Short mmCIF file of C-alpha atoms in Angstrom, two decimals:
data_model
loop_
_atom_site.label_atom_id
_atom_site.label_comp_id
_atom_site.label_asym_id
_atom_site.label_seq_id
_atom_site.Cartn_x
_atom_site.Cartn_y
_atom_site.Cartn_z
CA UNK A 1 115.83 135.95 31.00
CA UNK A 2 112.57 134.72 28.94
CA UNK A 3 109.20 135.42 30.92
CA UNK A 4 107.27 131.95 31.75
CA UNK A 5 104.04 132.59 30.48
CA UNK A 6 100.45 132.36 32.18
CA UNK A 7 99.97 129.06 31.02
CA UNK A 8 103.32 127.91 32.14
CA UNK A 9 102.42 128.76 36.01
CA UNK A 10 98.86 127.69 35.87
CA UNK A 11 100.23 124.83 34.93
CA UNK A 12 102.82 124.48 37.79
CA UNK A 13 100.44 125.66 40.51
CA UNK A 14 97.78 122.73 38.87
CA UNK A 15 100.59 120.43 39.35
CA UNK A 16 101.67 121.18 43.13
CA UNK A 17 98.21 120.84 44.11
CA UNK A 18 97.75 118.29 42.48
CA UNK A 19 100.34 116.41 44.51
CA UNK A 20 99.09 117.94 47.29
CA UNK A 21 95.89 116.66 46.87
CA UNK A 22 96.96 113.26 46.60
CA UNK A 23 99.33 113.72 49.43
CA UNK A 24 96.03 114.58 51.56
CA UNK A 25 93.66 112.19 50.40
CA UNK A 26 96.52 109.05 51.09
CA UNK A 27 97.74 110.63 54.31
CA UNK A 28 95.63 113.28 55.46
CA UNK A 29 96.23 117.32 56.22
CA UNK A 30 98.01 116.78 59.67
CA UNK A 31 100.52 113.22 58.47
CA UNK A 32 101.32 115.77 55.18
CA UNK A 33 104.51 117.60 55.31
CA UNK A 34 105.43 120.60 52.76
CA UNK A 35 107.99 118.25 51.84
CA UNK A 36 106.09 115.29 51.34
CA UNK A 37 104.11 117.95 49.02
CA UNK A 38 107.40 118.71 47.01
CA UNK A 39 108.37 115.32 46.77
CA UNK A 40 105.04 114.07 45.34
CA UNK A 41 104.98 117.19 42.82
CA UNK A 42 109.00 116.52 41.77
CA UNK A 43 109.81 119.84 42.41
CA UNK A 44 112.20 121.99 43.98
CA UNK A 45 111.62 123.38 47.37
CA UNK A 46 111.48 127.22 45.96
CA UNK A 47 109.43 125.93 43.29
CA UNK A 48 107.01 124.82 45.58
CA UNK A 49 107.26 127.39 48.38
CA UNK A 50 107.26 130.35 45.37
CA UNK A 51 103.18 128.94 44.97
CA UNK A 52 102.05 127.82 48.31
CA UNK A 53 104.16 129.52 51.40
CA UNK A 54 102.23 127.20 53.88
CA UNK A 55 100.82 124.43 54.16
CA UNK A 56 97.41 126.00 55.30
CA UNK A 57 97.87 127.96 51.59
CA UNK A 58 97.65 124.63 50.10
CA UNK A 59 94.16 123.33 52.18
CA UNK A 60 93.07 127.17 51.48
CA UNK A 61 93.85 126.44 47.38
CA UNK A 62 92.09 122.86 47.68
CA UNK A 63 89.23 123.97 49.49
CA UNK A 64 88.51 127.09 47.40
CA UNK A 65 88.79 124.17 44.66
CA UNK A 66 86.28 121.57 46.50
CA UNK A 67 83.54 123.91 46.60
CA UNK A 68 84.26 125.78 43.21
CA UNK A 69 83.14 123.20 41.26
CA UNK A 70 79.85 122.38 43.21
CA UNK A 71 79.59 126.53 43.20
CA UNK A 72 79.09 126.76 39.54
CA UNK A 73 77.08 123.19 39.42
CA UNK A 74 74.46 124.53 42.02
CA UNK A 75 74.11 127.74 40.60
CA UNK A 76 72.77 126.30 37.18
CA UNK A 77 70.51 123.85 38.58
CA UNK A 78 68.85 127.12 40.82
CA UNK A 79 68.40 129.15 37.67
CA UNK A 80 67.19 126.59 35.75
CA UNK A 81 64.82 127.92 32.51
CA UNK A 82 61.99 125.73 33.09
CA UNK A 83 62.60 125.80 36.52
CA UNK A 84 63.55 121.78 38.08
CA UNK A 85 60.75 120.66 40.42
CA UNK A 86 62.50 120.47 43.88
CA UNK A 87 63.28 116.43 43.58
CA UNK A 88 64.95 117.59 39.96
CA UNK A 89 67.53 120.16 41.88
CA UNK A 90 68.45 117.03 44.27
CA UNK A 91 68.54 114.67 41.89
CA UNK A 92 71.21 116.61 39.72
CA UNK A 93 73.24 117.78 43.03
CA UNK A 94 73.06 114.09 43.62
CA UNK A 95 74.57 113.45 40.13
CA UNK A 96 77.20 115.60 40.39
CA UNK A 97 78.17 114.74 43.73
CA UNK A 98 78.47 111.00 42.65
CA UNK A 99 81.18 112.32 40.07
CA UNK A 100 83.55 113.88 42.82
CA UNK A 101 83.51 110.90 44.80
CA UNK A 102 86.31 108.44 43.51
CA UNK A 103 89.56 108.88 44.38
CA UNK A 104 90.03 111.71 41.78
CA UNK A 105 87.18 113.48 43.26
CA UNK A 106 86.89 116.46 45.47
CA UNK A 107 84.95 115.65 48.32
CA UNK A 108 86.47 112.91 50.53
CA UNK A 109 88.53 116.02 50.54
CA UNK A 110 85.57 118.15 52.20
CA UNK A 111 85.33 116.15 55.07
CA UNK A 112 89.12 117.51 56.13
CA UNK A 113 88.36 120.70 55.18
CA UNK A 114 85.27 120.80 57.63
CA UNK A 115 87.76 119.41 60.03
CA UNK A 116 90.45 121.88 59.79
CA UNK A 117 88.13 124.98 59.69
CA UNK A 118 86.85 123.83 63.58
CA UNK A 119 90.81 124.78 64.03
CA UNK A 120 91.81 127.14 61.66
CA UNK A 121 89.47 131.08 62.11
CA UNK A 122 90.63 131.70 58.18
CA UNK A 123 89.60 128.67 56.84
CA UNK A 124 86.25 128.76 58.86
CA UNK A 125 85.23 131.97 57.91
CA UNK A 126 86.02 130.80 54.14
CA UNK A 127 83.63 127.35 54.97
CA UNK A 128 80.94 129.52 56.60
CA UNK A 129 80.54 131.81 53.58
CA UNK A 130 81.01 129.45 51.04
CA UNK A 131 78.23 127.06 52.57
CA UNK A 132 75.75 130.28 52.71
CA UNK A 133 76.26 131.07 49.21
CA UNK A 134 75.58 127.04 48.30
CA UNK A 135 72.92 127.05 50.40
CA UNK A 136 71.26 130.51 48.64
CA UNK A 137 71.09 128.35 45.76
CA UNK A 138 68.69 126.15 46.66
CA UNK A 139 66.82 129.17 48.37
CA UNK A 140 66.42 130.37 45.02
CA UNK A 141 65.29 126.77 43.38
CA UNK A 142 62.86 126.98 46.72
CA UNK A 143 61.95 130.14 46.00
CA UNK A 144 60.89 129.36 41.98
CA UNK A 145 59.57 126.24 43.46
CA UNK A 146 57.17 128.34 45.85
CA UNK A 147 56.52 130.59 42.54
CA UNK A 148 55.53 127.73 40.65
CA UNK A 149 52.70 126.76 42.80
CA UNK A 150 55.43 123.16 43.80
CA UNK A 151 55.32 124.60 47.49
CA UNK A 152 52.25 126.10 49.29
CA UNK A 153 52.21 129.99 48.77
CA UNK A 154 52.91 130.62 52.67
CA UNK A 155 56.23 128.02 52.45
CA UNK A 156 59.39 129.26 53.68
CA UNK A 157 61.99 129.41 50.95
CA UNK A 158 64.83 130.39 53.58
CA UNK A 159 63.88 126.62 55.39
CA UNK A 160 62.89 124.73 52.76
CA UNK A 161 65.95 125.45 50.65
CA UNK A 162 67.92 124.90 54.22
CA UNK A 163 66.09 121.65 54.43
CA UNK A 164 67.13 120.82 51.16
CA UNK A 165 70.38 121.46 51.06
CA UNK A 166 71.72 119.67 54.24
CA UNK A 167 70.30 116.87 52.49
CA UNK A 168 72.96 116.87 49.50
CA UNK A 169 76.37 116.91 52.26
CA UNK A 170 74.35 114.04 54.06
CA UNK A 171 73.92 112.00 51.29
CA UNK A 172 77.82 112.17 50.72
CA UNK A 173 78.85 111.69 53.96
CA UNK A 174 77.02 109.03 54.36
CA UNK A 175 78.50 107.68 51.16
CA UNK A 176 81.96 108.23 51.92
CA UNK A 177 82.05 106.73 55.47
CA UNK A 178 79.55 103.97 54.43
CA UNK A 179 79.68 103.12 50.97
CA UNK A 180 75.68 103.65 50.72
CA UNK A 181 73.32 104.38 49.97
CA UNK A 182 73.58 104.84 45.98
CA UNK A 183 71.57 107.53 44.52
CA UNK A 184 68.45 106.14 43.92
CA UNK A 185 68.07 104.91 47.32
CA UNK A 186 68.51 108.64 48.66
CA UNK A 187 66.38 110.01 46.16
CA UNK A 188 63.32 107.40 46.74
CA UNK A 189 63.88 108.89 50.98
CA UNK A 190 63.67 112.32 49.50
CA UNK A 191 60.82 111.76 47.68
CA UNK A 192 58.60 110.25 50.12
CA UNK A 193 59.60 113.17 52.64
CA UNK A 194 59.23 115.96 50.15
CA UNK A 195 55.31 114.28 49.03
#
């Protein structure tokens, strides 16, 4: 029997969460069935089960995906070379987050994640670390910022970088469940607070 290569089951797994994802974002975690999951992907049941035992593997796989992507966007902005003024790190979380907001994005997504980790200890202790290494990223642009002379030399980076954070899941909450405000709103609100 011929081995399936790497790219081969990458490619499956992309595909079954794929359909999971859209299975999700159309019906939610708790209306989705594994077998609406395997109908959606076209695949057989071992197919799908061989990937994702559980349905709380799936929301585990998404999730790890949801925050991946801001991971790796967050971590750039905080090691910057200039380092961004503060309003520069928000504004380009603020750009990136308008990306993953359509219906091919990943964070109308985050909102049942945060949901299902109140419920599920695995998936909360995976949220709860994942948001304190997001949040050390913008302890570290706080902490250049302080450096730079941006902040007052007796500013807390720890709070400040809190502070700043917490605004960028605001901003797309309040986007998804309202529709506004658009980016330049938020920023010009940012601005006059962070003056």
């Amino acid at each position: 029997m011929p081995r399936v290569s790497e790219q081969h089951l990458a490619a499956r797994r992309r595909q079954i969460l794929d359909a999971a994802r859209r299975c999700f974002v159309r019906d939610g975690f708790h209306h989705t069935s594994m077998q609406d999951v395997i109908k959606e992907a076209g695949l057989s049941v071992g197919a799908v089960y061989r990937y994702f035992p559980s349905k709380n593997d799936l929301i585990t796989a998404i999730a790890q995906a949801v925050i991946g992507t801001a991971d790796a966007t967050f971590a750039d902005l905080s090691t910057a070379d200039p380092p961004l003024p503060l309003i520069g790190v928000l504004d380009r979380a603020l750009t990136f987050v308008d990306t993953q907001l359509g219906p091919d994005g990943v964070l109308p997504l985050a909102l049942q994640v945060w949901s299902e980790a109140q419920r599920d200890p695995v998936l909360a202790e995976f949220v709860a670390a994942t948001y304190t290494r997001l949040r050390g990223h913008f302890v570290t642009a706080a902490t250049r910022a302080r450096d730079a002379g941006e902040l007052s030399p007796d500013a807390d980076p720890e709070a400040v970088g809190a502070a700043l954070f917490g605004l960028v899941p605001g901003y797309f909450t309040q986007r998804i469940l309202t529709g506004s405000p658009d980016r330049a709103t938020y920023l010009a609100g940012a601005r006059a607070l962070l003056r």
